Structure formats: C-alpha cells, structure tokens
Amino acid sequence: MSKLLNCLIKKDNSCVPVWFMRQAGRYLPEFRQIRLHNPDFLKLCFNSTLATEITLQPLKKFNLDAAIIFSDILVIPHALRQQIEFREKKGPRCPNFNINSFLETSEKEFLLTLNPVYEAIKKTKNVLEKNKSLIAFVGAPWTLIIYLFNLKTQNNVNKKIVIKNKVEIKLVLKKLDEFLKIHIIKQKEAGAEVIQIFDSWAGLIQEENLNEYCYEPNKSLVKFCRDNKIPSICFPKGLKKNYKKFVNEVKPDAINIDQDIDPLWAKDNFNKICIQGGMNPNLLLKSQREILDETERYIDIFKNDPYIFNLGHGILPQTNPNVIKTIVDKVNLIKR
Ligand code: 1CP
C-alpha cells in the first residue's frame, strides 16, 4: 500500500507522506511553457495528453508521494452547460448563469464533456510508480456556487455572504450533489485512489448557514466516498474555530488545515483523524532557515499522529521551485 493510503486508511504515523496543493501549476517554468502555447485554459484541462504531462511534471522534479490530476473545480459548471471565463489575475467567473440549462443537463451529456479528464487519469495511472498515489478532486457545492453566482468580488474578500436567492440555490445544490457524485465515481473508475474536496470559500458562509451550505453538502460527498471505498480529504478553508464542528459532523478520512489553524489546537481537538497541511504558503517566499524551521515544526507537532505534509493553501505562483525540493527532502529525511 502507498504511504499516502497507509496514512489515510490505516492511520499509520511511522512516516509522513508529502504532496502540495497546486503542485502542478504556475510556479513551474515547464508548466508556464505549455500554458504559453495553450491560452484556452479549459481546452488545456480537456487535452488528456497535456493534462497527464502537467500532472507528472512535479513528480519528475521532486520525491513526492502523490500526483494530483491536472484539471479544475470549474470543469463541473462547464459540463453543466455554463460559460466559464478564466481571466488573468482576476480569477475565474461565470458571466451568464442560466439555471434552466444547468438543471436540464443530462448525465450522458455531462460525461461526454468530462471524458478527457477520465482519460487523463487513466493515462497518468498507467505510468505512475506503484508506490505513489493518484489524487482526484471536486469543488464542494458552496465553492462552486460562489463562482456560478459571482458572489466573490474584490471588496468582499473576507466578508460573509448574505444569500438572497435561497430557492434557486437549493435547486443548484441538489443538482451539484448528484453530479459531483457522478464525477467522483468516474474518477475512481479511471484510477484515482483518493478524492480531495475543496471548499475554498467555506469561510464566507454566515454562521447560521454553515449547516445547509457547508456541513451537509460535504457530509453527503464524504459518505458517498466512504460507501464507494474511496478515502476523502476535506479542505473547508477559512472556517476558523468551526473546523472542529466540521470534523465532527462531516467525518472525512483526513482534514486539510489552513494557515489560520493553530496545529497544536488541531492536534488536540480533531480526535485521531488524519491531518494534512497547514504551513503558510507565504512562508515559502522567506529564507531557507525559516522554511526549514517551519517544516520541522509541523512534523514535530504531529510526530505521534497520522499526518500528511502539505500547505495551508496552494503553492503561490512566485514560489521558487527549489524551495519545494528543500521541503520535500527535509520531510523525507526526518520521517521515512
Ligand atoms: O495558468 C493559469 O493561469 C491557470 C491557473 C490554474 C491552474 C494551474 C487554474 C485557474 N486552475 C489550475 C489547476 C487546478 N485548480 C488544480 C490542479 C492540480 C494541482 O493542484 O496542481 C486544482 C486542484 C485546482 C482547484 C481549484 N480551482 C480550486 C480549489 C483549490 C484552491 O486553490 O482554493 C479553486 C478555488 C479553483 C478555481 C480557480 N481556477 C484557477 C484559478 C486561478 C482559480 C482560483 C481563483 C480565485 O482565487 O478565485
């Protein structure tokens, strides 16, 4: 069994598997080279040969324990007939959300659009070393809703969002629950061994809506994964103290903590669940000494617990790739 699965399933704490969110991405010159010739981001996601190549790029450079398939959480709204724009620096958005076409999309049409993702998973799995795991992912319903309804603007980055169209959102949540499960099972059948559920904007949900928009939708996906024997990792970014409630309610196999979570508090409060990540991605822009000290700090705190090394969010584009090597080598030196 791979190190990652050992940690996730058997709660083995004898070694620390390591991988990074956004390990296949803009900090790598070889990714930027491919991107230069492929200006249409979604087209690139659906090019299974290039998606496989990008997925494997970081594994060629660093001794990582897992590959995460190169795709995006927004392939789902796209496959549900919505136009998605990927704008340089401003992030993605859905300019004309049409609820009727969204709800009308059939499973057959949805899978036809997403087939290249499954092809990329198959191709990657075929060449990935046996001791490395292949991670696939979905965006949690709330985080997809943020993009569908353009709820995130430049001025509300940290403000809780007041929901006005509750009836519409209920319908969208139901459709997403159903179709995210289809995407999960197809990714598993293609060869993915672990599913990470990204709820990157969970921190924008009002306290009184957390149950409806965060805990329940994540719980439904985690239960589906468990029923289908796929380990799940949840990342409800920005939940602060409610991370504890999330863990107790949703019960994923592992929880990715963000940089606002004190790792000591997590260790004492998330009783025996596997913990992933935590280190601030901004720290990777600091000196080698600071980077190594912080890497050691996380490993030391979790030395008696099942822990997967990762960050509190994705690798920043301005990160020097050598820093990733420094961290990976350090993790592997301390705990192998
Ligand atoms: O070159 C480019 O400009 C494209 C940048 C890029 C990349 C490399 C985007 C646009 N998506 C991706 C790939 C991607 N997205 C992966 C690949 C695997 C890997 O991790 O290496 C994954 C897992 C995602 C997931 C994703 N997309 C999330 C969840 C994780 C997170 O970072 O919070 C989210 C929120 C998105 C939306 C998205 N897609 C792209 C960007 C720039 C964003 C975020 C923008 C925003 O802040 O709103």
Coordinates of C-alpha atoms and ligand atoms in Angstrom, one line a residue:
M1 CA 0.0 0.0 0.0
S2 CA 1.3 3.5 -0.8
K3 CA 2.4 5.8 2.0
L4 CA -0.5 8.1 1.5
L5 CA -3.1 5.3 1.7
N6 CA -1.3 3.9 4.7
C7 CA -1.7 7.2 6.5
L8 CA -5.2 7.8 5.3
I9 CA -6.7 4.3 5.8
K10 CA -4.5 2.7 8.5
K11 CA -3.7 5.9 10.3
D12 CA -0.1 4.9 10.2
N13 CA 2.1 7.6 11.8
S14 CA 5.5 6.0 11.1
C15 CA 6.1 8.2 8.0
V16 CA 4.9 11.5 6.6
P17 CA 3.7 11.4 3.0
V18 CA 4.2 14.7 1.2
W19 CA 2.4 16.4 -1.7
F20 CA 1.3 20.0 -2.4
M21 CA -1.9 21.7 -3.4
R22 CA -1.2 23.4 -6.8
Q23 CA 2.0 21.3 -7.2
A24 CA 1.1 21.2 -11.0
G25 CA 0.9 24.9 -11.8
R26 CA 2.3 28.3 -12.4
Y27 CA 5.4 28.2 -10.2
L28 CA 6.9 25.6 -12.6
P29 CA 8.6 27.1 -15.7
E30 CA 7.7 23.9 -17.7
F31 CA 4.0 24.5 -16.9
R32 CA 4.2 28.1 -18.0
Q33 CA 5.9 26.9 -21.2
I34 CA 2.9 24.7 -22.0
R35 CA 0.5 27.4 -21.0
L36 CA 2.1 29.9 -23.4
H37 CA 1.1 27.7 -26.3
N38 CA -2.4 26.9 -24.8
P39 CA -4.1 30.2 -24.0
D40 CA -7.5 28.5 -23.6
F41 CA -7.3 27.1 -20.0
L42 CA -10.4 24.8 -20.2
K43 CA -9.2 23.3 -23.5
L44 CA -5.9 22.6 -21.8
C45 CA -7.7 20.8 -19.0
F46 CA -9.5 18.7 -21.6
N47 CA -6.3 17.8 -23.5
S48 CA -5.7 14.4 -21.8
T49 CA -2.1 14.1 -23.2
L50 CA -1.0 17.5 -21.9
A51 CA -3.0 17.1 -18.7
T52 CA -1.1 13.9 -18.0
E53 CA 2.2 15.6 -18.7
I54 CA 1.4 18.5 -16.4
T55 CA 0.2 16.2 -13.6
L56 CA 3.6 14.4 -13.8
Q57 CA 5.8 17.5 -14.0
P58 CA 6.3 18.0 -10.3
L59 CA 6.9 14.2 -9.7
K60 CA 9.8 14.3 -12.2
K61 CA 11.4 17.0 -10.1
F62 CA 10.6 16.2 -6.5
N63 CA 10.3 13.0 -4.5
L64 CA 6.5 13.4 -3.8
D65 CA 4.2 10.7 -2.6
A66 CA 1.2 11.7 -4.7
A67 CA 0.1 13.2 -8.0
I68 CA -3.0 15.4 -8.2
I69 CA -4.7 15.3 -11.6
F70 CA -4.4 18.5 -13.6
S71 CA -7.9 19.7 -14.0
D72 CA -10.0 22.4 -12.3
I73 CA -13.1 22.5 -10.0
L74 CA -14.8 24.6 -12.7
V75 CA -14.9 21.8 -15.3
I76 CA -18.2 20.9 -13.4
P77 CA -20.2 24.1 -14.1
H78 CA -18.7 24.0 -17.7
A79 CA -20.0 20.4 -18.1
L80 CA -23.4 21.7 -16.8
R81 CA -23.6 24.0 -19.8
Q82 CA -22.3 27.2 -18.2
Q83 CA -19.8 29.6 -19.8
I84 CA -16.7 29.9 -17.6
E85 CA -14.1 32.7 -18.2
F86 CA -10.6 32.3 -16.8
R87 CA -9.3 35.8 -16.5
E88 CA -5.6 36.6 -15.9
K89 CA -5.1 37.9 -12.4
K90 CA -8.8 38.4 -11.6
G91 CA -9.7 34.7 -11.4
P92 CA -12.5 32.7 -13.0
R93 CA -16.1 33.7 -13.3
C94 CA -19.4 32.6 -14.9
P95 CA -20.8 35.7 -16.7
N96 CA -24.3 34.4 -17.6
F97 CA -25.5 31.7 -15.2
N98 CA -28.6 30.1 -16.7
I99 CA -30.3 27.9 -14.2
N100 CA -32.6 26.2 -16.7
S101 CA -29.8 24.9 -18.9
F102 CA -27.9 24.0 -15.8
L103 CA -30.7 21.8 -14.3
E104 CA -31.6 20.3 -17.7
T105 CA -28.1 18.8 -18.4
S106 CA -28.3 15.0 -18.7
E107 CA -25.7 12.6 -17.2
K108 CA -24.8 11.5 -20.7
E109 CA -24.0 15.0 -21.9
F110 CA -22.1 15.8 -18.7
L111 CA -19.9 12.7 -19.0
L112 CA -19.3 13.3 -22.7
T113 CA -17.7 16.7 -21.8
L114 CA -15.7 15.3 -18.9
N115 CA -14.4 12.2 -20.6
P116 CA -11.0 13.7 -21.3
V117 CA -10.5 14.1 -17.5
Y118 CA -11.1 10.4 -17.1
E119 CA -8.7 9.7 -20.0
A120 CA -6.0 11.8 -18.3
I121 CA -6.5 9.9 -15.1
K122 CA -6.1 6.5 -16.9
K123 CA -3.0 7.7 -18.7
T124 CA -1.4 9.1 -15.6
K125 CA -2.2 5.9 -13.6
N126 CA -0.6 3.8 -16.3
V127 CA 2.8 5.5 -15.9
L128 CA 2.7 6.5 -12.2
E129 CA 5.1 4.5 -10.0
K130 CA 3.2 1.9 -7.9
N131 CA 4.2 3.5 -4.5
K132 CA 2.7 6.9 -5.5
S133 CA -1.0 7.7 -5.1
L134 CA -3.2 9.5 -7.6
I135 CA -5.5 12.1 -6.2
A136 CA -8.5 13.4 -8.0
F137 CA -10.8 16.2 -6.7
V138 CA -14.0 18.1 -6.8
G139 CA -15.0 21.6 -5.6
A140 CA -17.6 21.5 -2.8
P141 CA -21.1 22.8 -3.8
W142 CA -20.8 26.1 -1.9
T143 CA -17.4 26.9 -3.5
L144 CA -18.9 26.2 -7.0
I145 CA -21.9 28.4 -6.2
I146 CA -19.5 31.3 -5.4
Y147 CA -18.3 31.2 -9.0
L148 CA -21.7 30.4 -10.6
F149 CA -23.4 33.4 -8.9
N150 CA -20.3 35.6 -8.9
L151 CA -20.6 36.1 -5.2
K152 CA -16.9 36.9 -4.7
T153 CA -15.9 40.5 -5.6
Q154 CA -12.8 42.5 -5.0
N155 CA -14.3 44.3 -2.0
N156 CA -15.9 41.3 -0.1
V157 CA -12.8 39.1 0.1
N158 CA -13.3 38.5 3.8
K159 CA -17.0 39.4 4.3
K160 CA -19.6 36.8 5.0
I161 CA -22.1 36.5 2.1
V162 CA -25.8 37.2 2.6
I163 CA -27.8 34.8 0.5
K164 CA -30.9 36.3 -1.2
N165 CA -32.0 33.6 -3.7
K166 CA -32.4 30.7 -1.4
V167 CA -34.9 28.8 -3.5
E168 CA -32.6 28.9 -6.6
I169 CA -29.6 27.9 -4.5
K170 CA -31.4 24.9 -3.1
L171 CA -32.0 23.6 -6.6
V172 CA -28.4 24.2 -7.6
L173 CA -27.1 22.4 -4.5
K174 CA -29.2 19.3 -5.3
K175 CA -28.0 19.1 -8.9
L176 CA -24.4 19.6 -7.8
D177 CA -24.7 16.9 -5.1
E178 CA -25.9 14.5 -7.7
F179 CA -23.4 15.3 -10.5
L180 CA -20.4 15.7 -8.2
K181 CA -21.0 12.1 -7.1
I182 CA -21.1 11.0 -10.7
H183 CA -17.7 12.8 -11.3
I184 CA -16.3 11.2 -8.2
I185 CA -17.2 7.7 -9.2
K186 CA -16.0 8.1 -12.7
Q187 CA -12.6 9.5 -11.5
K188 CA -12.3 6.4 -9.2
E189 CA -13.2 4.0 -12.0
A190 CA -10.5 5.7 -14.2
G191 CA -7.9 5.0 -11.5
A192 CA -8.0 7.8 -8.9
E193 CA -7.3 6.5 -5.4
V194 CA -8.2 9.5 -3.2
I195 CA -10.7 12.3 -3.5
Q196 CA -9.9 15.8 -2.1
I197 CA -13.0 18.0 -1.7
F198 CA -12.1 21.7 -2.0
D199 CA -14.4 24.1 -0.1
S200 CA -12.0 27.0 -0.6
W201 CA -14.7 29.6 0.2
A202 CA -16.3 28.0 3.2
G203 CA -15.0 30.9 5.3
L204 CA -17.5 33.2 3.5
I205 CA -20.6 31.4 4.8
Q206 CA -22.7 33.1 7.6
E207 CA -22.6 31.1 10.8
E208 CA -26.3 30.3 10.7
N209 CA -26.0 28.9 7.2
L210 CA -23.0 26.6 7.8
N211 CA -25.1 23.5 8.3
E212 CA -27.0 24.0 5.0
Y213 CA -24.2 25.2 2.8
C214 CA -21.1 23.6 4.2
Y215 CA -21.5 20.7 6.7
E216 CA -24.4 18.9 4.9
P217 CA -23.1 19.1 1.3
N218 CA -19.6 18.0 2.4
K219 CA -21.1 15.2 4.5
S220 CA -23.1 13.9 1.6
L221 CA -20.0 13.7 -0.6
V222 CA -17.8 12.1 2.1
K223 CA -20.5 9.5 2.9
F224 CA -20.7 8.7 -0.9
C225 CA -16.9 8.3 -1.0
R226 CA -16.9 6.0 2.1
D227 CA -19.8 3.9 0.6
N228 CA -17.7 3.5 -2.5
K229 CA -14.4 2.8 -0.6
I230 CA -12.6 6.0 -1.7
P231 CA -10.7 7.8 1.1
S232 CA -11.6 11.5 1.2
I233 CA -9.7 14.6 2.3
C234 CA -11.7 17.8 3.1
F235 CA -10.5 21.3 2.9
P236 CA -13.1 23.7 4.3
K237 CA -10.8 26.8 4.1
G238 CA -11.4 29.7 6.4
L239 CA -13.7 28.0 8.9
K240 CA -11.5 29.1 11.9
K241 CA -12.9 27.6 15.2
N242 CA -15.7 25.8 13.2
Y243 CA -13.1 23.4 11.8
K244 CA -13.8 21.3 14.9
K245 CA -17.5 21.2 14.2
F246 CA -16.8 20.4 10.6
V247 CA -14.6 17.4 11.5
N248 CA -17.2 16.1 14.0
E249 CA -20.1 16.5 11.6
V250 CA -18.6 15.5 8.2
K251 CA -16.0 12.9 9.4
P252 CA -13.7 12.8 6.4
D253 CA -10.7 10.4 6.4
A254 CA -8.4 13.5 6.5
I255 CA -8.8 17.2 7.1
N256 CA -6.5 19.8 5.4
I257 CA -6.0 22.6 7.9
D258 CA -5.3 26.2 6.6
Q259 CA -2.7 28.6 7.8
D260 CA -5.1 30.2 10.3
I261 CA -5.5 27.0 12.2
D262 CA -3.1 26.5 15.1
P263 CA -1.7 23.0 14.5
L264 CA -1.5 22.4 18.3
W265 CA -5.2 23.1 18.6
A266 CA -6.0 20.9 15.7
K267 CA -3.9 18.0 17.2
D268 CA -5.8 18.3 20.5
N269 CA -9.3 18.8 19.0
F270 CA -9.7 16.6 15.9
N271 CA -9.6 13.3 17.8
K272 CA -7.4 11.0 15.9
I273 CA -8.4 12.0 12.4
C274 CA -5.6 12.2 9.9
I275 CA -4.4 15.8 9.5
Q276 CA -3.0 17.3 6.3
G277 CA -1.2 20.6 5.5
G278 CA -1.2 23.8 7.5
M279 CA 2.1 25.6 6.6
N280 CA 1.6 29.1 5.3
P281 CA 2.4 29.2 1.5
N282 CA 3.7 32.8 2.1
L283 CA 6.5 31.3 4.2
L284 CA 7.9 29.6 1.1
L285 CA 8.9 33.1 -0.1
K286 CA 11.2 33.6 3.0
S287 CA 14.7 32.4 3.9
Q288 CA 15.8 28.8 3.7
R289 CA 16.3 28.8 7.5
E290 CA 12.7 30.0 8.2
I291 CA 11.3 27.5 5.7
L292 CA 13.2 24.5 7.2
D293 CA 12.3 25.6 10.8
E294 CA 8.6 25.7 10.0
T295 CA 8.7 22.4 8.1
E296 CA 10.3 20.8 11.2
R297 CA 7.8 22.4 13.5
Y298 CA 4.8 20.9 11.7
I299 CA 6.5 17.4 11.6
D300 CA 7.4 17.6 15.2
I301 CA 3.9 18.6 16.4
F302 CA 2.4 15.7 14.5
K303 CA 5.1 13.2 15.2
N304 CA 2.8 10.8 17.0
D305 CA -0.2 11.3 14.7
P306 CA -1.1 10.3 11.1
Y307 CA 0.0 13.5 9.3
I308 CA 0.3 14.3 5.6
F309 CA 2.7 17.2 4.8
N310 CA 1.1 19.9 2.6
L311 CA 0.4 23.6 2.9
G312 CA -2.5 25.8 4.2
H313 CA -3.4 26.6 0.6
G314 CA -1.9 26.2 -2.9
I315 CA 1.7 26.9 -3.8
L316 CA 1.9 30.6 -4.8
P317 CA 3.0 31.3 -8.5
Q318 CA 6.0 33.3 -7.4
T319 CA 7.5 30.4 -5.3
N320 CA 11.0 29.2 -6.3
P321 CA 10.7 25.5 -7.3
N322 CA 14.0 24.8 -5.4
V323 CA 12.1 25.6 -2.2
I324 CA 9.7 22.7 -2.9
K325 CA 12.7 20.4 -3.3
T326 CA 14.2 21.7 0.0
I327 CA 10.9 20.9 1.9
V328 CA 10.3 17.5 0.3
D329 CA 13.9 16.4 1.0
K330 CA 13.6 17.6 4.6
V331 CA 10.3 15.8 5.2
N332 CA 11.7 12.6 3.7
L333 CA 14.9 12.9 5.7
I334 CA 13.1 13.2 9.1
K335 CA 10.3 10.7 8.5
R336 CA 10.6 7.9 6.1
Ligands
1CP1 O1 -2.2 29.3 -15.9 C1 -3.2 29.7 -15.3 O2 -3.5 30.9 -15.3 C2 -4.2 28.8 -14.7 C3 -4.0 28.7 -13.3 C4 -4.8 27.5 -12.8 C5 -4.3 26.2 -12.5 C6 -2.9 25.7 -12.6 C7 -6.2 27.5 -12.5 C8 -7.2 28.6 -12.7 N1 -6.5 26.2 -12.1 C9 -5.4 25.4 -12.1 C10 -5.3 23.9 -11.8 C11 -6.0 23.5 -10.6 N2 -7.1 24.0 -9.9 C12 -5.7 22.3 -9.9 C13 -4.7 21.3 -10.4 C14 -3.9 20.4 -9.7 C15 -2.9 21.0 -8.7 O3 -3.3 21.3 -7.5 O4 -1.7 21.0 -9.0 C16 -6.6 22.2 -8.8 C17 -6.6 21.1 -7.7 C18 -7.4 23.3 -8.8 C19 -8.5 23.5 -7.9 C20 -9.2 24.9 -7.8 N3 -9.5 25.7 -8.8 C21 -9.7 25.5 -6.6 C22 -9.6 24.8 -5.3 C23 -8.3 25.0 -4.6 C24 -7.8 26.4 -4.3 O5 -6.8 26.8 -4.8 O6 -8.5 27.0 -3.5 C25 -10.3 26.7 -6.9 C26 -10.9 27.7 -6.0 C27 -10.2 26.9 -8.3 C28 -10.6 28.0 -9.1 C29 -9.5 28.6 -9.9 N4 -9.1 28.1 -11.1 C30 -8.0 28.8 -11.5 C31 -7.8 29.8 -10.5 C32 -6.7 30.9 -10.6 C33 -8.7 29.6 -9.5 C34 -8.8 30.4 -8.2 C35 -9.1 31.9 -8.4 C36 -9.7 32.5 -7.2 O7 -9.0 32.8 -6.3 O8 -10.9 32.8 -7.3

